[in-house]
Amino acid sequence: MTRDALAAAVRTALEQCCHGSSTHLLGSLAAGTADKFSDIDVRWVVPDAAFPSCLSSGAAALARVRPVEQVRSDPDFLHSDRRRLLFVRFSGVPLFWRLDLDVRAASVADDPDYDAENPSARANDTEWSRPASALANAVAAVKALARHRPATAHGLIARAFARLGLPHRTTGDPYLDLHRLTAAATRQDPTLAPLAARITALADHHR
């Protein structure tokens, strides 16, 4: 399955699982500027009354497109009544093809600031995985290096170490730093070892 085919299948599945909903491509795929490292950005606008049920039915719909390896919620909107940002990683596709799914109730579909500064919408520290978030930064850092943006990669790696509560003592070799980062994340959450191994293999491939 190509990335475009995966994006189309995701949109169809989401729209079919919630009557009255609509999907919209965002980001580089929508703009026609995507490269081989681009991810999939989709906004899913659902009726307000259906927002809670669509979160569960949408997850099931995505699993019917392809097996889902991991779903993370942006901690800033975990408890929002009308907004979620979900990061979905499918099995058997490149790590770069993460689905960033912006789920909005129709009443706030055009409000980019809804709940952005609402403390009640945010997750507490026990409700999201810092190691998983750090590994997401690691994938983004590999992407930045593949695009010849070493400064961006350095910033992503540094923020990932900070997310783990660790200092970032750069070695001067970003690929070595990525190995250190994935090892540190795995020590904090051993269940992430398979994903960490895929990330280090991806980094070595693009070195």
Short mmCIF file of C-alpha atoms in Angstrom, two decimals:
data_model
loop_
_atom_site.label_atom_id
_atom_site.label_comp_id
_atom_site.label_asym_id
_atom_site.label_seq_id
_atom_site.Cartn_x
_atom_site.Cartn_y
_atom_site.Cartn_z
CA MET A 1 0.00 0.00 0.00
CA THR A 2 1.35 3.42 -0.92
CA ARG A 3 1.17 6.35 1.47
CA ASP A 4 -1.49 8.05 -0.67
CA ALA A 5 -3.55 4.86 -0.69
CA LEU A 6 -3.20 4.57 3.08
CA ALA A 7 -4.33 8.18 3.55
CA ALA A 8 -7.34 7.60 1.29
CA ALA A 9 -8.28 4.39 3.10
CA VAL A 10 -8.04 6.15 6.47
CA ARG A 11 -10.34 8.94 5.31
CA THR A 12 -12.90 6.53 3.87
CA ALA A 13 -12.93 4.38 7.00
CA LEU A 14 -13.41 7.34 9.32
CA GLU A 15 -16.20 8.90 7.28
CA GLN A 16 -18.02 5.58 7.00
CA CYS A 17 -17.89 4.90 10.73
CA CYS A 18 -19.52 8.21 11.71
CA HIS A 19 -22.54 9.50 9.83
CA GLY A 20 -22.30 13.22 9.13
CA SER A 21 -18.54 13.40 9.59
CA SER A 22 -15.96 14.62 7.09
CA THR A 23 -12.20 14.33 6.68
CA HIS A 24 -9.67 16.75 5.24
CA LEU A 25 -6.04 16.25 4.32
CA LEU A 26 -3.68 18.71 6.00
CA GLY A 27 0.01 19.52 5.76
CA SER A 28 2.32 18.65 2.93
CA LEU A 29 0.07 15.96 1.42
CA ALA A 30 -2.71 18.53 1.06
CA ALA A 31 -0.32 21.15 -0.30
CA GLY A 32 1.27 18.79 -2.80
CA THR A 33 4.73 19.37 -1.31
CA ALA A 34 5.19 15.99 0.41
CA ASP A 35 8.46 14.11 0.07
CA LYS A 36 9.16 10.47 0.85
CA PHE A 37 9.62 11.30 4.53
CA SER A 38 6.29 13.10 5.02
CA ASP A 39 3.69 11.79 7.43
CA ILE A 40 -0.10 11.77 7.04
CA ASP A 41 -2.06 14.67 8.53
CA VAL A 42 -5.85 14.40 8.60
CA ARG A 43 -8.59 16.43 10.28
CA TRP A 44 -11.75 14.54 11.13
CA VAL A 45 -14.77 16.76 11.82
CA VAL A 46 -17.61 14.97 13.60
CA PRO A 47 -21.04 16.04 14.90
CA ASP A 48 -20.77 17.44 18.43
CA ALA A 49 -23.13 14.86 19.90
CA ALA A 50 -21.11 12.04 18.35
CA PHE A 51 -17.68 13.25 19.49
CA PRO A 52 -17.22 10.79 22.41
CA SER A 53 -18.48 7.76 20.47
CA CYS A 54 -16.42 8.66 17.40
CA LEU A 55 -13.22 8.43 19.42
CA SER A 56 -13.83 4.73 20.07
CA SER A 57 -15.46 3.87 16.75
CA GLY A 58 -12.71 5.73 14.89
CA ALA A 59 -10.02 3.66 16.57
CA ALA A 60 -11.79 0.47 15.51
CA ALA A 61 -12.19 1.79 11.97
CA LEU A 62 -8.47 2.53 11.70
CA ALA A 63 -7.62 -0.99 12.86
CA ARG A 64 -9.67 -2.34 9.99
CA VAL A 65 -7.54 -0.36 7.51
CA ARG A 66 -4.32 -1.82 8.88
CA PRO A 67 -3.28 -3.29 12.22
CA VAL A 68 -2.48 -0.46 14.62
CA GLU A 69 0.80 -0.66 16.47
CA GLN A 70 0.47 2.38 18.71
CA VAL A 71 -1.94 5.23 19.44
CA ARG A 72 -0.88 8.22 21.52
CA SER A 73 -2.92 11.26 22.43
CA ASP A 74 -1.42 14.72 22.58
CA PRO A 75 -1.45 15.42 26.34
CA ASP A 76 -2.57 19.01 25.76
CA PHE A 77 -6.04 17.86 24.65
CA LEU A 78 -6.55 14.52 26.40
CA HIS A 79 -9.55 15.78 28.40
CA SER A 80 -10.93 18.29 25.91
CA ASP A 81 -14.66 17.89 25.38
CA ARG A 82 -14.47 18.70 21.66
CA ARG A 83 -10.91 18.14 20.47
CA ARG A 84 -8.26 15.41 20.31
CA LEU A 85 -4.96 15.05 18.52
CA LEU A 86 -4.07 11.39 18.04
CA PHE A 87 -0.76 10.00 16.79
CA VAL A 88 -1.37 6.64 15.13
CA ARG A 89 1.36 4.27 14.05
CA PHE A 90 0.29 1.42 11.76
CA SER A 91 2.06 -1.92 11.61
CA GLY A 92 3.94 -2.90 8.49
CA VAL A 93 4.44 0.58 7.04
CA PRO A 94 7.45 2.94 7.23
CA LEU A 95 7.89 4.75 10.53
CA PHE A 96 7.70 8.05 8.67
CA TRP A 97 4.06 7.34 7.74
CA ARG A 98 2.59 8.21 11.13
CA LEU A 99 -1.02 9.40 11.05
CA ASP A 100 -1.56 12.65 12.92
CA LEU A 101 -5.34 12.69 13.37
CA ASP A 102 -6.91 15.96 14.49
CA VAL A 103 -10.41 15.08 15.72
CA ARG A 104 -12.74 18.06 16.08
CA ALA A 105 -16.37 18.52 17.01
CA ALA A 106 -18.05 20.50 14.25
CA SER A 107 -18.66 23.52 16.48
CA VAL A 108 -14.90 24.09 16.94
CA ALA A 109 -13.67 22.78 13.60
CA ASP A 110 -12.40 26.19 12.54
CA ASP A 111 -11.07 27.33 15.92
CA PRO A 112 -7.33 26.57 16.08
CA ASP A 113 -7.13 27.84 19.66
CA TYR A 114 -9.95 25.82 21.19
CA ASP A 115 -8.76 24.41 24.55
CA ALA A 116 -5.15 25.28 23.67
CA GLU A 117 -4.73 27.16 26.96
CA ASN A 118 -7.22 25.20 29.03
CA PRO A 119 -5.51 23.43 31.98
CA SER A 120 -8.55 21.21 32.45
CA ALA A 121 -8.06 19.77 28.96
CA ARG A 122 -4.52 18.61 29.66
CA ALA A 123 -3.30 15.23 30.82
CA ASN A 124 -1.54 14.90 34.13
CA ASP A 125 1.93 13.37 34.27
CA THR A 126 0.60 9.86 34.88
CA GLU A 127 -1.65 9.89 31.81
CA TRP A 128 0.91 10.03 29.03
CA SER A 129 4.15 8.27 28.24
CA ARG A 130 7.25 10.41 28.20
CA PRO A 131 9.39 7.58 26.75
CA ALA A 132 6.92 7.07 23.88
CA SER A 133 6.94 10.80 23.21
CA ALA A 134 10.75 10.81 23.25
CA LEU A 135 10.81 8.03 20.65
CA ALA A 136 8.44 10.05 18.47
CA ASN A 137 11.04 12.83 18.62
CA ALA A 138 13.68 10.30 17.64
CA VAL A 139 11.77 9.39 14.47
CA ALA A 140 11.38 13.09 13.69
CA ALA A 141 15.12 13.55 14.21
CA VAL A 142 15.93 10.76 11.73
CA LYS A 143 13.60 12.49 9.27
CA ALA A 144 15.38 15.81 9.81
CA LEU A 145 18.78 14.20 9.24
CA ALA A 146 17.53 12.53 6.06
CA ARG A 147 16.40 15.96 4.90
CA HIS A 148 19.85 17.39 5.70
CA ARG A 149 18.64 19.51 8.62
CA PRO A 150 21.13 18.66 11.39
CA ALA A 151 20.24 21.65 13.59
CA THR A 152 16.60 20.58 13.64
CA ALA A 153 17.62 17.03 14.49
CA HIS A 154 19.84 18.24 17.34
CA GLY A 155 16.95 20.23 18.83
CA LEU A 156 14.59 17.26 18.61
CA ILE A 157 17.09 14.95 20.30
CA ALA A 158 17.78 17.48 23.05
CA ARG A 159 14.07 17.91 23.75
CA ALA A 160 13.61 14.14 23.83
CA PHE A 161 16.30 13.73 26.48
CA ALA A 162 14.67 16.55 28.47
CA ARG A 163 11.34 14.75 28.20
CA LEU A 164 13.00 11.73 29.80
CA GLY A 165 14.36 13.94 32.55
CA LEU A 166 17.93 13.40 31.37
CA PRO A 167 20.70 15.79 30.34
CA HIS A 168 21.73 15.70 26.70
CA ARG A 169 25.49 15.43 26.49
CA THR A 170 25.91 15.54 22.74
CA THR A 171 28.64 13.37 21.27
CA GLY A 172 28.84 15.40 18.08
CA ASP A 173 27.45 12.40 16.19
CA PRO A 174 23.64 12.65 15.97
CA TYR A 175 23.29 9.01 14.99
CA LEU A 176 25.18 7.91 18.09
CA ASP A 177 23.02 10.28 20.12
CA LEU A 178 19.93 8.61 18.66
CA HIS A 179 21.21 5.23 19.82
CA ARG A 180 21.71 6.68 23.30
CA LEU A 181 18.24 8.20 23.23
CA THR A 182 16.44 5.01 22.20
CA ALA A 183 18.35 3.04 24.83
CA ALA A 184 17.40 5.56 27.52
CA ALA A 185 13.72 5.46 26.51
CA THR A 186 13.75 1.66 26.57
CA ARG A 187 15.25 1.61 30.06
CA GLN A 188 12.35 3.71 31.27
CA ASP A 189 9.75 1.63 29.42
CA PRO A 190 10.97 -1.80 28.27
CA THR A 191 7.73 -2.42 26.35
CA LEU A 192 8.98 0.12 23.79
CA ALA A 193 12.03 -1.99 22.91
CA PRO A 194 10.64 -3.23 19.54
CA LEU A 195 9.86 0.32 18.41
CA ALA A 196 13.22 1.56 19.66
CA ALA A 197 14.98 -1.16 17.66
CA ARG A 198 13.13 -0.12 14.51
CA ILE A 199 14.15 3.50 15.06
CA THR A 200 17.83 2.70 15.51
CA ALA A 201 17.73 0.50 12.39
CA LEU A 202 16.09 3.36 10.49
CA ALA A 203 18.74 5.79 11.70
CA ASP A 204 21.53 3.41 10.66
CA HIS A 205 19.90 3.03 7.23
CA HIS A 206 19.96 6.77 6.64
CA ARG A 207 23.40 7.38 8.09
#
